[in-house]
XYZ file of C-alpha atoms in Angstrom:
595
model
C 185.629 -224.395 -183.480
C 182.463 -225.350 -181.623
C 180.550 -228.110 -183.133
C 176.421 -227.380 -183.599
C 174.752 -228.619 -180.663
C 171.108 -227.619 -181.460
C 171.160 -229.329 -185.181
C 171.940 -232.831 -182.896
C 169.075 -232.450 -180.600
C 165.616 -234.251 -181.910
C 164.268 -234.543 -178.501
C 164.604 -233.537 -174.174
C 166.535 -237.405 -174.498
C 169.331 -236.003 -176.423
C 169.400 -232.984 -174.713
C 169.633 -234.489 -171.379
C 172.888 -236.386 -172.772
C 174.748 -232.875 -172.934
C 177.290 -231.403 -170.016
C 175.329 -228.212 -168.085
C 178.424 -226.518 -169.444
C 177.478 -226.892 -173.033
C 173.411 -225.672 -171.998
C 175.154 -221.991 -172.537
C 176.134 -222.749 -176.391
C 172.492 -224.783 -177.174
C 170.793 -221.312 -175.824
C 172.433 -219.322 -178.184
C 172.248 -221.897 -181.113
C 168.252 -221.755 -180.179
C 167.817 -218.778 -179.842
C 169.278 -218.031 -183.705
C 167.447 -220.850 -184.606
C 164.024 -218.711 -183.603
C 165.447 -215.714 -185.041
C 166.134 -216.968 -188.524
C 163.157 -218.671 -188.686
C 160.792 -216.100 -187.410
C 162.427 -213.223 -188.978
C 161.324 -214.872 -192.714
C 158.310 -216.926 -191.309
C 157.210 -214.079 -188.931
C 154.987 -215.296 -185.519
C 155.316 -213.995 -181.834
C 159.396 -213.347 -181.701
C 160.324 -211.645 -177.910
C 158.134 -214.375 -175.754
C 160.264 -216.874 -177.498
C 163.598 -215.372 -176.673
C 162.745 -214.790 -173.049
C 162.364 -217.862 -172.242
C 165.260 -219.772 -174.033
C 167.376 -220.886 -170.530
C 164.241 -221.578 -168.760
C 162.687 -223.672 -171.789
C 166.191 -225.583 -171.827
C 166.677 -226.281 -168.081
C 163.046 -227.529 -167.907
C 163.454 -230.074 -170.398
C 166.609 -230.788 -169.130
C 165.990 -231.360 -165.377
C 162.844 -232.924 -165.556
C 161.777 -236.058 -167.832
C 159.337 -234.652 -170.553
C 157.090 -235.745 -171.572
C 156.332 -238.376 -168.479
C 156.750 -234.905 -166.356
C 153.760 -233.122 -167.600
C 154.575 -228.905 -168.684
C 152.495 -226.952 -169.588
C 153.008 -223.567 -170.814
C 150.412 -220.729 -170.681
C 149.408 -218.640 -173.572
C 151.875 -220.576 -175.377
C 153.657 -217.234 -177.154
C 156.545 -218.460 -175.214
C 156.450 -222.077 -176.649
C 158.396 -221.953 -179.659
C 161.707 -223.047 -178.043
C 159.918 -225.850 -176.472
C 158.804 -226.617 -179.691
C 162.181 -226.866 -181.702
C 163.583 -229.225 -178.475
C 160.477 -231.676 -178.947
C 160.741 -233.313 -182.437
C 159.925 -230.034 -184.659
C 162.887 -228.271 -185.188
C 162.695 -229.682 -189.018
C 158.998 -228.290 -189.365
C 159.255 -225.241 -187.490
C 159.853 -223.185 -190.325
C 155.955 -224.313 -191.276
C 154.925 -222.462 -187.844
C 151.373 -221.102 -188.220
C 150.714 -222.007 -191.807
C 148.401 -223.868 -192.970
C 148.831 -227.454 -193.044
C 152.136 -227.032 -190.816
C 152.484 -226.641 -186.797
C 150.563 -224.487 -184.746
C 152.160 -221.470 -183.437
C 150.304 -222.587 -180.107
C 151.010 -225.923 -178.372
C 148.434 -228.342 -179.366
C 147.889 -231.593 -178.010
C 146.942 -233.298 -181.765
C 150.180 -232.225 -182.534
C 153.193 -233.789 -180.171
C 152.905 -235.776 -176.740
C 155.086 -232.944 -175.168
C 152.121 -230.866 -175.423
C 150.545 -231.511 -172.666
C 147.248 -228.703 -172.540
C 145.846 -226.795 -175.556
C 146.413 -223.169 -175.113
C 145.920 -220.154 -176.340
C 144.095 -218.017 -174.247
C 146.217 -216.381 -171.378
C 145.622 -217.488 -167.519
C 144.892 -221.487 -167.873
C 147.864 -223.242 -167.058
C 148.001 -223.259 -162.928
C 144.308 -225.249 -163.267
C 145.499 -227.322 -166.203
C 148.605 -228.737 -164.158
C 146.747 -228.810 -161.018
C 143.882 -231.063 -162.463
C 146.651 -233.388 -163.752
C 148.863 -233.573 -160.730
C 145.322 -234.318 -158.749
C 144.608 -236.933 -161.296
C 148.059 -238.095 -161.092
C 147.401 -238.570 -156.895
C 144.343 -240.634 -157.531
C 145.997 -242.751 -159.673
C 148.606 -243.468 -156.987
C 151.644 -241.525 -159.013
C 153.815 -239.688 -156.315
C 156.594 -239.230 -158.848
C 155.228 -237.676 -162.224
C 156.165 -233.809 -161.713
C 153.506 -230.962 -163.249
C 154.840 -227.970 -164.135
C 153.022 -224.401 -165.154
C 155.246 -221.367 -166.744
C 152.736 -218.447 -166.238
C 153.761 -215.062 -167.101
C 153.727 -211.532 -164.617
C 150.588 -210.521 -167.008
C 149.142 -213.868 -167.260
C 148.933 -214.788 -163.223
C 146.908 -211.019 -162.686
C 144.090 -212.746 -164.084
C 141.034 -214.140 -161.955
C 141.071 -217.716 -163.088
C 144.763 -217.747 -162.333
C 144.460 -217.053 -158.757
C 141.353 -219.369 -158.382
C 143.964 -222.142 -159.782
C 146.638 -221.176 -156.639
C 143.534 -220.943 -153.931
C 142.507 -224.268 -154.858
C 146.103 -225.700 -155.043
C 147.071 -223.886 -151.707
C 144.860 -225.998 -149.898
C 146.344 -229.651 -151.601
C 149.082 -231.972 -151.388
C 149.241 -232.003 -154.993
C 152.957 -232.576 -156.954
C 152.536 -228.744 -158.775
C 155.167 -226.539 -159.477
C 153.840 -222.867 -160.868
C 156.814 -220.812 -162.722
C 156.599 -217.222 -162.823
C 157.789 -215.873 -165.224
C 158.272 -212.396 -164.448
C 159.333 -210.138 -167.372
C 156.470 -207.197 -166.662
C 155.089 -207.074 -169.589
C 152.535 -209.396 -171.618
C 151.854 -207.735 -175.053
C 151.809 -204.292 -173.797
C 153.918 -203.421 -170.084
C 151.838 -205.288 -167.221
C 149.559 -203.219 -164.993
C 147.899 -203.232 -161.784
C 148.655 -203.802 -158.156
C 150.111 -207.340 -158.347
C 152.356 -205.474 -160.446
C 153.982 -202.712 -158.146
C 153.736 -205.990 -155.536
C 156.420 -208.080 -158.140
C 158.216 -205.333 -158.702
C 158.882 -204.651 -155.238
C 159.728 -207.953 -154.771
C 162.501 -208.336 -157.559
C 163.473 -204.755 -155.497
C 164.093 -206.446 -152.603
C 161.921 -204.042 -151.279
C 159.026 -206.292 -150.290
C 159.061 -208.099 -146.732
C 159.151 -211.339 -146.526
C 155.988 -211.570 -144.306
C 154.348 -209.982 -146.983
C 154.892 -212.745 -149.317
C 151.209 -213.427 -151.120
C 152.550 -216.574 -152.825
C 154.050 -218.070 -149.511
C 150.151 -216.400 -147.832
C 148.446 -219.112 -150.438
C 150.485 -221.953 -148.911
C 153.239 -222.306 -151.513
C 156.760 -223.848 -150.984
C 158.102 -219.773 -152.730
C 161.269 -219.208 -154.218
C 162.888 -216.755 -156.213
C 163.203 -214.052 -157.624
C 166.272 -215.727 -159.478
C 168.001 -214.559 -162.473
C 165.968 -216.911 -165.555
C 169.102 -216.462 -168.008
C 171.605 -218.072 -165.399
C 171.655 -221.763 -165.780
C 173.659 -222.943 -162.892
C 170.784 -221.072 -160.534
C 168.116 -222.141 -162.481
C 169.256 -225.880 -162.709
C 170.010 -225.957 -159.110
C 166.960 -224.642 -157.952
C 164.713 -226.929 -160.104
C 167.072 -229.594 -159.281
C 165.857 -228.768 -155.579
C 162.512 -228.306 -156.012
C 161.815 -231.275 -157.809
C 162.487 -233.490 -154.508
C 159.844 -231.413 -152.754
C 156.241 -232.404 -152.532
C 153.294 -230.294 -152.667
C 152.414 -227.028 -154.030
C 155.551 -225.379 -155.057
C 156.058 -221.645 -156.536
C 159.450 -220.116 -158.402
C 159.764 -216.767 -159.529
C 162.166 -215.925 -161.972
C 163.104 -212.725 -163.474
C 163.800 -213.019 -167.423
C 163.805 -210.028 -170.145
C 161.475 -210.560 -173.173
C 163.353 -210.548 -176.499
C 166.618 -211.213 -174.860
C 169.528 -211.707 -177.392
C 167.949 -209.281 -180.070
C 168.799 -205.854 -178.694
C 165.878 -204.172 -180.710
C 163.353 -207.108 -179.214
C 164.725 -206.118 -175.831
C 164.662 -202.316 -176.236
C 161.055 -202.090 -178.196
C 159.195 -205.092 -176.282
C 155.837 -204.193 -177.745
C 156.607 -203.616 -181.034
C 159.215 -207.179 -180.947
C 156.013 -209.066 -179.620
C 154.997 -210.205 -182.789
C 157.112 -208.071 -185.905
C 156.218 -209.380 -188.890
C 159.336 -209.621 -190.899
C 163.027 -208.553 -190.052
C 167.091 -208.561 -190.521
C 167.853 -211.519 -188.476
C 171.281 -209.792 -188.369
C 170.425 -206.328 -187.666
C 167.043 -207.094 -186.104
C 165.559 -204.318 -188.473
C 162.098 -204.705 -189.017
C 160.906 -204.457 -192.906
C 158.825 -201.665 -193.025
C 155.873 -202.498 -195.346
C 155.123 -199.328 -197.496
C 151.162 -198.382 -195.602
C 150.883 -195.204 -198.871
C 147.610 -195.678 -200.256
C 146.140 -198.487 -197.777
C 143.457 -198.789 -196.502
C 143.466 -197.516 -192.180
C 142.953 -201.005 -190.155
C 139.774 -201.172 -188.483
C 141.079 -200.912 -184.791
C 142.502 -197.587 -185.631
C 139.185 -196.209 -187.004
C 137.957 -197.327 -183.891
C 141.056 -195.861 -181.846
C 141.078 -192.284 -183.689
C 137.064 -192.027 -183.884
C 137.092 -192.895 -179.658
C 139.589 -190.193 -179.018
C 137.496 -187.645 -181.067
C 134.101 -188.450 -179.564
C 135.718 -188.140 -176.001
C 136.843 -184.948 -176.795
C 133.938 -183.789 -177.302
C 131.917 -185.808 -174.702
C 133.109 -185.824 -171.245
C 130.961 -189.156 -170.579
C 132.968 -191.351 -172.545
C 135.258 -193.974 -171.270
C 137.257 -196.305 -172.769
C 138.040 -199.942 -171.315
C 139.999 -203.160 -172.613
C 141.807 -205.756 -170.873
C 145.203 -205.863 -172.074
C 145.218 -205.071 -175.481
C 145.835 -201.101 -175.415
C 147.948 -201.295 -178.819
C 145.931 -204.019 -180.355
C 142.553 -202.444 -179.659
C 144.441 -198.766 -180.718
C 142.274 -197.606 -177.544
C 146.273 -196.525 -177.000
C 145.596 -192.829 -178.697
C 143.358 -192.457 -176.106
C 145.034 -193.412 -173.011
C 147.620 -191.266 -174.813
C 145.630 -188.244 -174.639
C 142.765 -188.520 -171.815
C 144.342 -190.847 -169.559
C 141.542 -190.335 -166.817
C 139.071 -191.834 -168.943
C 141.068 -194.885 -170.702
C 141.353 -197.684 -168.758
C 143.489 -200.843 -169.165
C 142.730 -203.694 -166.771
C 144.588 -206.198 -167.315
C 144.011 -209.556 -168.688
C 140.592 -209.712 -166.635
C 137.699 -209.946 -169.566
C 135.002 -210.366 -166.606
C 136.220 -207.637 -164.692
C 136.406 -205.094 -168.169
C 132.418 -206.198 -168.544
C 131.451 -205.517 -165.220
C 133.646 -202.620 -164.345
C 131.760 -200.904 -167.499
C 128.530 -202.009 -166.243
C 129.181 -200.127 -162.859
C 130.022 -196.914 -164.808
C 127.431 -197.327 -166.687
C 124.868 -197.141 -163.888
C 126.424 -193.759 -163.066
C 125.623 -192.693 -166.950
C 128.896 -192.673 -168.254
C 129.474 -193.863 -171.725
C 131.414 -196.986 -172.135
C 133.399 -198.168 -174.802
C 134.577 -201.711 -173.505
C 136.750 -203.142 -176.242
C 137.508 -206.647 -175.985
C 138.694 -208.705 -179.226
C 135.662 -211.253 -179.923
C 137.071 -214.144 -179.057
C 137.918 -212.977 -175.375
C 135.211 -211.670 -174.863
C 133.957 -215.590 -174.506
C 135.411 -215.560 -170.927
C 133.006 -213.118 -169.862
C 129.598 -214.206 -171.422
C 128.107 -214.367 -167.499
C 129.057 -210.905 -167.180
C 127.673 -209.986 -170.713
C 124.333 -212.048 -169.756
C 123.997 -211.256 -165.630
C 125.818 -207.345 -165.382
C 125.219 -205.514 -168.671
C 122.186 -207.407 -170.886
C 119.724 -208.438 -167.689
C 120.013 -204.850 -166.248
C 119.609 -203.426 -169.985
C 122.820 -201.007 -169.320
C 123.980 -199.457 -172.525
C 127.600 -200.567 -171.969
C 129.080 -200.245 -176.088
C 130.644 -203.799 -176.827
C 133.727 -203.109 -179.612
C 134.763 -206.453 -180.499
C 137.695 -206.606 -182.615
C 139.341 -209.348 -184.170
C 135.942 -210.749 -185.292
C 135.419 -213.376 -187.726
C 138.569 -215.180 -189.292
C 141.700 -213.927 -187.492
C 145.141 -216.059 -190.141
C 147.992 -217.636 -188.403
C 146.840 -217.426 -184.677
C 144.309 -220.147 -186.177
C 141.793 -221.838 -184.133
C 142.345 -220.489 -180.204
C 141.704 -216.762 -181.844
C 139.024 -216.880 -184.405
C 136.277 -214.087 -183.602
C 133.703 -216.536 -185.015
C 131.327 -217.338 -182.826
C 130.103 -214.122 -181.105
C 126.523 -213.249 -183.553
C 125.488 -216.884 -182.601
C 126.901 -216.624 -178.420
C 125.352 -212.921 -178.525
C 122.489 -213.310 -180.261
C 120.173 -215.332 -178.105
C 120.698 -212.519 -175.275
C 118.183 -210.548 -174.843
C 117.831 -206.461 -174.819
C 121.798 -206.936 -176.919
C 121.883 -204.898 -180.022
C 124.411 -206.844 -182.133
C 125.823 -204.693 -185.215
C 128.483 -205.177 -187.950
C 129.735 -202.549 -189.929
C 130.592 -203.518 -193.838
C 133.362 -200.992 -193.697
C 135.039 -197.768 -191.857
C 132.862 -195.031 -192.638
C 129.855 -197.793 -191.405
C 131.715 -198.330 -188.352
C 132.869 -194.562 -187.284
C 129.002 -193.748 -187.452
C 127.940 -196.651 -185.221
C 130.141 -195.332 -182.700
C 129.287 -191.769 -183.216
C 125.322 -193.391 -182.667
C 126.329 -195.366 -179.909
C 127.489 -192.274 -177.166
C 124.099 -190.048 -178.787
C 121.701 -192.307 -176.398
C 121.098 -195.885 -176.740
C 118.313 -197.841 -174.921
C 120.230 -200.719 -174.784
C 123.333 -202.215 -174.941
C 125.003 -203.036 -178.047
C 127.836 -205.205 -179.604
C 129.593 -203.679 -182.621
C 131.814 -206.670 -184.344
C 134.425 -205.511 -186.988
C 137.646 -207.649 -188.116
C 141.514 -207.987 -187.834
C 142.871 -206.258 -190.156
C 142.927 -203.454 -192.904
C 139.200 -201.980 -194.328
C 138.365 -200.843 -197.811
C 138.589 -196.943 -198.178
C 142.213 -195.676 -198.658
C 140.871 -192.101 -198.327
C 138.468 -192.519 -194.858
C 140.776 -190.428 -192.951
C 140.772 -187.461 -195.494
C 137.435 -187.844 -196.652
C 135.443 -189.112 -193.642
C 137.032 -189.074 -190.126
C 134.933 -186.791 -188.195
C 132.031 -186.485 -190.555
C 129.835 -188.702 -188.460
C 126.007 -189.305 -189.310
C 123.430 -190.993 -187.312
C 122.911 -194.833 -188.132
C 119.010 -196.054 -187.429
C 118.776 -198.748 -185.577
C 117.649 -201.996 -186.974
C 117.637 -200.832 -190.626
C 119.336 -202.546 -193.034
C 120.284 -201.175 -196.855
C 120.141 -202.595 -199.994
C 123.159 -201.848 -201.993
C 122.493 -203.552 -205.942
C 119.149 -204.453 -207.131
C 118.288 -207.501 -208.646
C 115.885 -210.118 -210.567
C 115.780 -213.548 -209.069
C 118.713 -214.215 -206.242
C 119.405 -211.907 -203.203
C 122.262 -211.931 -201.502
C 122.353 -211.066 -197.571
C 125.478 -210.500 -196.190
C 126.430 -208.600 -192.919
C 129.858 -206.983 -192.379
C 132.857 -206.313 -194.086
C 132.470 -209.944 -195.577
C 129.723 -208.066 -197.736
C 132.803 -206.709 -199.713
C 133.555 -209.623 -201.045
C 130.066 -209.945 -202.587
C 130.691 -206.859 -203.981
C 133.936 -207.454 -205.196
C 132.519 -211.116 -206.921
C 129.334 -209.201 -208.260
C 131.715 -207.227 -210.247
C 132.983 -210.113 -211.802
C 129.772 -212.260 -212.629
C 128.370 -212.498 -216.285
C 124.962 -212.594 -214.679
C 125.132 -210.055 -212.003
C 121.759 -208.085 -213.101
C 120.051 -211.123 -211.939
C 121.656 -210.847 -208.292
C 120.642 -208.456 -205.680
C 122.822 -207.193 -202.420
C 121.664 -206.217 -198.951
C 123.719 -205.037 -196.622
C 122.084 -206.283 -192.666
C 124.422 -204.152 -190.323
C 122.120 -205.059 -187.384
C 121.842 -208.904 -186.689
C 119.264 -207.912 -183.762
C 117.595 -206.568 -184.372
C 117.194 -208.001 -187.745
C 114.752 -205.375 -190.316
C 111.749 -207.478 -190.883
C 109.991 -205.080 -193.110
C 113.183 -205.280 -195.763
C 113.051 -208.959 -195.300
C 109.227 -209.383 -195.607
C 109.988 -207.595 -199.022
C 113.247 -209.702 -199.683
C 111.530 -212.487 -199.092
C 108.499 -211.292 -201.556
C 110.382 -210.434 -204.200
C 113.401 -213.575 -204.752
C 113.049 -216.619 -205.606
C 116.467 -217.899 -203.947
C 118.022 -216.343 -200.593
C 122.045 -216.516 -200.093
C 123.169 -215.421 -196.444
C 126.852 -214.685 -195.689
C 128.515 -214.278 -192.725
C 132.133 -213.970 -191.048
C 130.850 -215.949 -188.283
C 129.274 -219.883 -187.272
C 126.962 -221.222 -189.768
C 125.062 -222.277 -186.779
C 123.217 -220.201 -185.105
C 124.318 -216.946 -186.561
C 122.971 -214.350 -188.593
C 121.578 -217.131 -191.465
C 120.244 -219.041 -188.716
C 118.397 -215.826 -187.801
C 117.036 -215.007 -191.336
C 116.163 -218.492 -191.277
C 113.839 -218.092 -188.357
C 112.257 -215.567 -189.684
C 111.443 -217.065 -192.906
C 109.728 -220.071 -191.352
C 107.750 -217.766 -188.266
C 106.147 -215.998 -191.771
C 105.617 -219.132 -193.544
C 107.893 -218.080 -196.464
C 108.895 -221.223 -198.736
C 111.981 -219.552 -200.544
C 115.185 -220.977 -201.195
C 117.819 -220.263 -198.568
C 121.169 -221.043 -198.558
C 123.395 -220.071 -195.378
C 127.688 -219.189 -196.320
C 130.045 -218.924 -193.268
C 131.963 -220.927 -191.394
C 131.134 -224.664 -190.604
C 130.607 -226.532 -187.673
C 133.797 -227.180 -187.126
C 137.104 -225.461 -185.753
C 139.123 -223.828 -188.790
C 142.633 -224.141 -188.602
C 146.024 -221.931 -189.293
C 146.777 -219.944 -192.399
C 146.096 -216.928 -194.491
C 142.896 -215.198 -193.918
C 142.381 -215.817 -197.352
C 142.955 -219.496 -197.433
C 141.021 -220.032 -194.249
C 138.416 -217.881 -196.485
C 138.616 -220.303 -199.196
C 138.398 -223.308 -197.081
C 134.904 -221.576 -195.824
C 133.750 -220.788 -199.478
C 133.600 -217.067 -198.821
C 136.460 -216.043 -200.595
C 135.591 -213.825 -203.816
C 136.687 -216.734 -205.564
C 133.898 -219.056 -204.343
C 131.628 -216.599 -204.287
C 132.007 -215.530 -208.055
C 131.342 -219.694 -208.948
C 128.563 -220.041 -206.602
C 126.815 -217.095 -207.996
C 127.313 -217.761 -211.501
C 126.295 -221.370 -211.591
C 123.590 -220.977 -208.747
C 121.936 -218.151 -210.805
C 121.382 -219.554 -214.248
């Protein structure tokens, strides 16, 4: 009977102390490991499996952490979190108060570079193994695992242009499995794929074109090859390049078969692999398929429209309608600055551009935003998903800071819908004619209207710009919220003793902001309460703020949201609490603060 490797293996030093012959039985031991774990726990599952052999030999051949690795995106990490002194705390992946689901330099010496965000790695390990030179290190080996998706972005090949053209110790890892979240697109693409084809000559070689020591494609599940060839590479100096070929979710058939779906599952059989189907009868539609369904039926009807996002077909549900008007749905590829731009051009030519980019992506293009769309005034149509608090993928993901980064840009409409029927009409108002550009911001996650489909989808009316709405009247304390957070408010006004006393207006448009309601706001309450899903600083508070002291008004303001600081992983809920915008919160503040 084989003894358990994995359960003996704190750290790369114990690992290295093992035969390559027993690698084989610690890859399947890990890969349970991440299986059992992740089916309960839940957290991104097929990145993870891909990468088992390579995540093994790496630690194995080189000496972690003095040899620096970093890994990009960091979906793929969880293996190379297990082998580094977590396995005991892995089952506390991504909630609060336990490890990050991302590697995280606060958190463990063997993570090397903070990531999160797709495309970082090749600079990361190329600023290190430059540092490394100047401080007269020739040994210390720096290693970047990029993925096929990943290494299609811009800042990814300004990494291997600059590297090219040094002597520095870098090795970049491919890690070529063709698909990121959704299947990979583009040229470089077709060019990989003809490579692992054999079909590519090798004059034609790009990497070798950038002055990189290339090898590959190998097989990434073979150890012996993969061993060998690292072995080999790490006694060469200077810019080095491996491809290797792996298969996301291998050793879970349904995570191989159904990569997309097996990205991140939720909950499943570790056995069977079966995912738990969560009953969706009388929920509420999430917001990025009343986006996705309201797109498709606007395009129908309008010939103009196009739809745009880098990457994220399924998460931004623009999927329906690539599905259906493929001509005029465009995924780019992880390239945020290229989505921007791209829907700038069209939109000189008067097309109708729906560029949907989650909100905290769209922070690597906020030139493009500034110098393409806002300067020029083009009506490009911002969708920006995944705004405000976003749970587990904690801190790298949070769609936070986009009303403050947006709102000092001028001829930018910025606009938050407080729930579907809000946000299907902005979008119907959007493709009538616009002036400008604008930036609609709605969360992760479910909205509040079981029945929108049945009772709503398609029923579109025109929204008027700038206007805001007041939804309960009041005596002494107004309430100012904009976006879905504004449900909470309603859902803690229900609960207050002292509710009659509280007003609640609903500020859909951030910019611009309806000075005539506020002038009578401000007129009429003694005590102002601002809410936001967003930075305290800056945002929409900060804007009412403004306002009050340009027209001398002396009232009361108090600003809720989310404080100057970066809010860790958990629950949306918990990280709502932590904020003090949780219905909770709310329901204390507003009884005590309204006496």
């Amino acid at each position: 009977m084989k003894s358990d490797l994995l359960s003996n293996i704190y750290n790369p030093a114990d690992l290295r102390l093992l035969k390559e012959e027993q690698l084989t039985q610690v890859a399947q031991e890990l890969r349970q490991f991440i299986i059992d774990v992740v089916s309960v726990k839940e957290g991104h599952l097929g990145a993870s499996l891909g990468v088992v052999e390579l995540t093994i030999a790496l630690h194995y051949v080189f000496n972690t952490p003095e040899d620096l690795l970093v890994w990009d995106v960091g979906h793929q990490a969880y293996g190379h979190k297990i082998l580094t002194e977590r396995r005991e705390n892995f089952h506390t992946n991504r909630q609060l108060g336990g490890i990050s689901g991302f590697p995280k330099r606060a958190e463990s010496i063997y993570d090397t570079f903070g990531v999160g965000h797709s495309s970082t790695s090749i600079s990361a390990a190329l600023g290190m193994a430059i540092a490394s030179k100047l401080k007269g290190d020739s040994e210390k080996q720096h290693i970047a695992v990029i993925g096929d998706a990943s290494i299609a972005s811009g800042m990814a090949f300004e990494g291997l242009n600059h590297a090219g053209v040094t002597d520095a110790n870098i090795l970049v890892i491919l890690n070529d499995n063709a698909i990121g979240i959704d299947p990979s697109v583009g040229a470089l693409k077709k060019y990989l794929t003809a490579v692992k084809n054999g079909k590519n000559p090798k004059q034609n070689n790009i990497i070798k074109s950038l002055n990189f020591d290339y090898s590959g494609p190998i097989d990434g599940h073979d150890f012996p090859t993969l061993i060998k060839e690292l072995n080999r590479l790490k006694k060469i100096k200077g810019p080095k390049f491996l491809h290797i070929v792996t298969t996301k979710g291998k050793g879970l058939q349904q995570a191989e078969e159904n990569q997309v779906k097996y990205h991140a599952p939720g909950k499943f059989d570790a056995s069977t692999g079966e995912i738990h189907l969560k009953s969706e009868e009388n929920l509420p539609p999430k917001y990025q398929d009343v986006f996705g369904l309201t797109i498709l039926d606007l395009a129908k009807k309008n010939e103009k429209i196009i739809g745009i996002t880098p990457a994220m077909p399924s998460g931004s549900s623009l999927k329906f309608m690539m599905n259906e008007l493929p001509e005029r749905a465009f995924d780019v590829g992880i390239a945020e600055q290229h989505a921007v731009t791209l829907a700038a051009g069209m939109a000189t030519q008067g097309m109708i551009v729906y560029c949907n980019i989650y909100s905290t992506f769209l922070q690597r293009a906020y030139d493009q935003v500034i110098h393409d769309v806002a300067l020029q005034n083009l009506p490009v149509i911002f969708c920006l998903d995944r705004a405000g608090l976003v749970g587990e993928d904690g801190a790298t993901h949070h769609g936070v800071f986009d009303i403050s980064y947006l709102r000092s840009i001028p001829n930018l409409i910025i606009y938050a819908p407080i729930n579907e029927i809000a946000l299907q009409n902005i979008l119907y108002t959007a493709q009538l004619g616009l002036n400008n550009p604008i930036a609609i911001r709605y969360p992760r996650g479910r909205g509040v209207l079981p029945n929108w489909e049945v009772e709503n989808f398609g029923h579109y009316e025109t929204i008027k710009i700038g206007e805001g709405n007041c939804l309960k009247t009041g005596t002494t304390t107004a309430v100012l919220s904009t976006g879905s957070i504004g449900n909470n408010v309603i859902e803690a006004l229900k609960e207050c003793h002292n509710s009659d006393a509280i007003a609640h207006y609903d500020f859909g448009f951030i910019k611009p902001l309806d000075t005539k309601l506020l002038n009578t706001i401000f007129s009429s309450f003694e005590s102002i309460i601002t809410i936001e899903d967003g930075v305290k600083k800056g945002g929409f508070g900060s804007a009412v703020l403004e306002f009050a002291a340009t027209n001398n008004f002396k009232n009361k303001v108090e600003i809720l949201g989310i404080p100057d600081e970066f809010i860790e992983h958990g629950s949306v809920l918990q990280q709502q609490q932590l904020c003090k915008i949780d219905v909770k919160s709310l329901i204390n503040l507003f009884s005590n603060g309204s006496k």
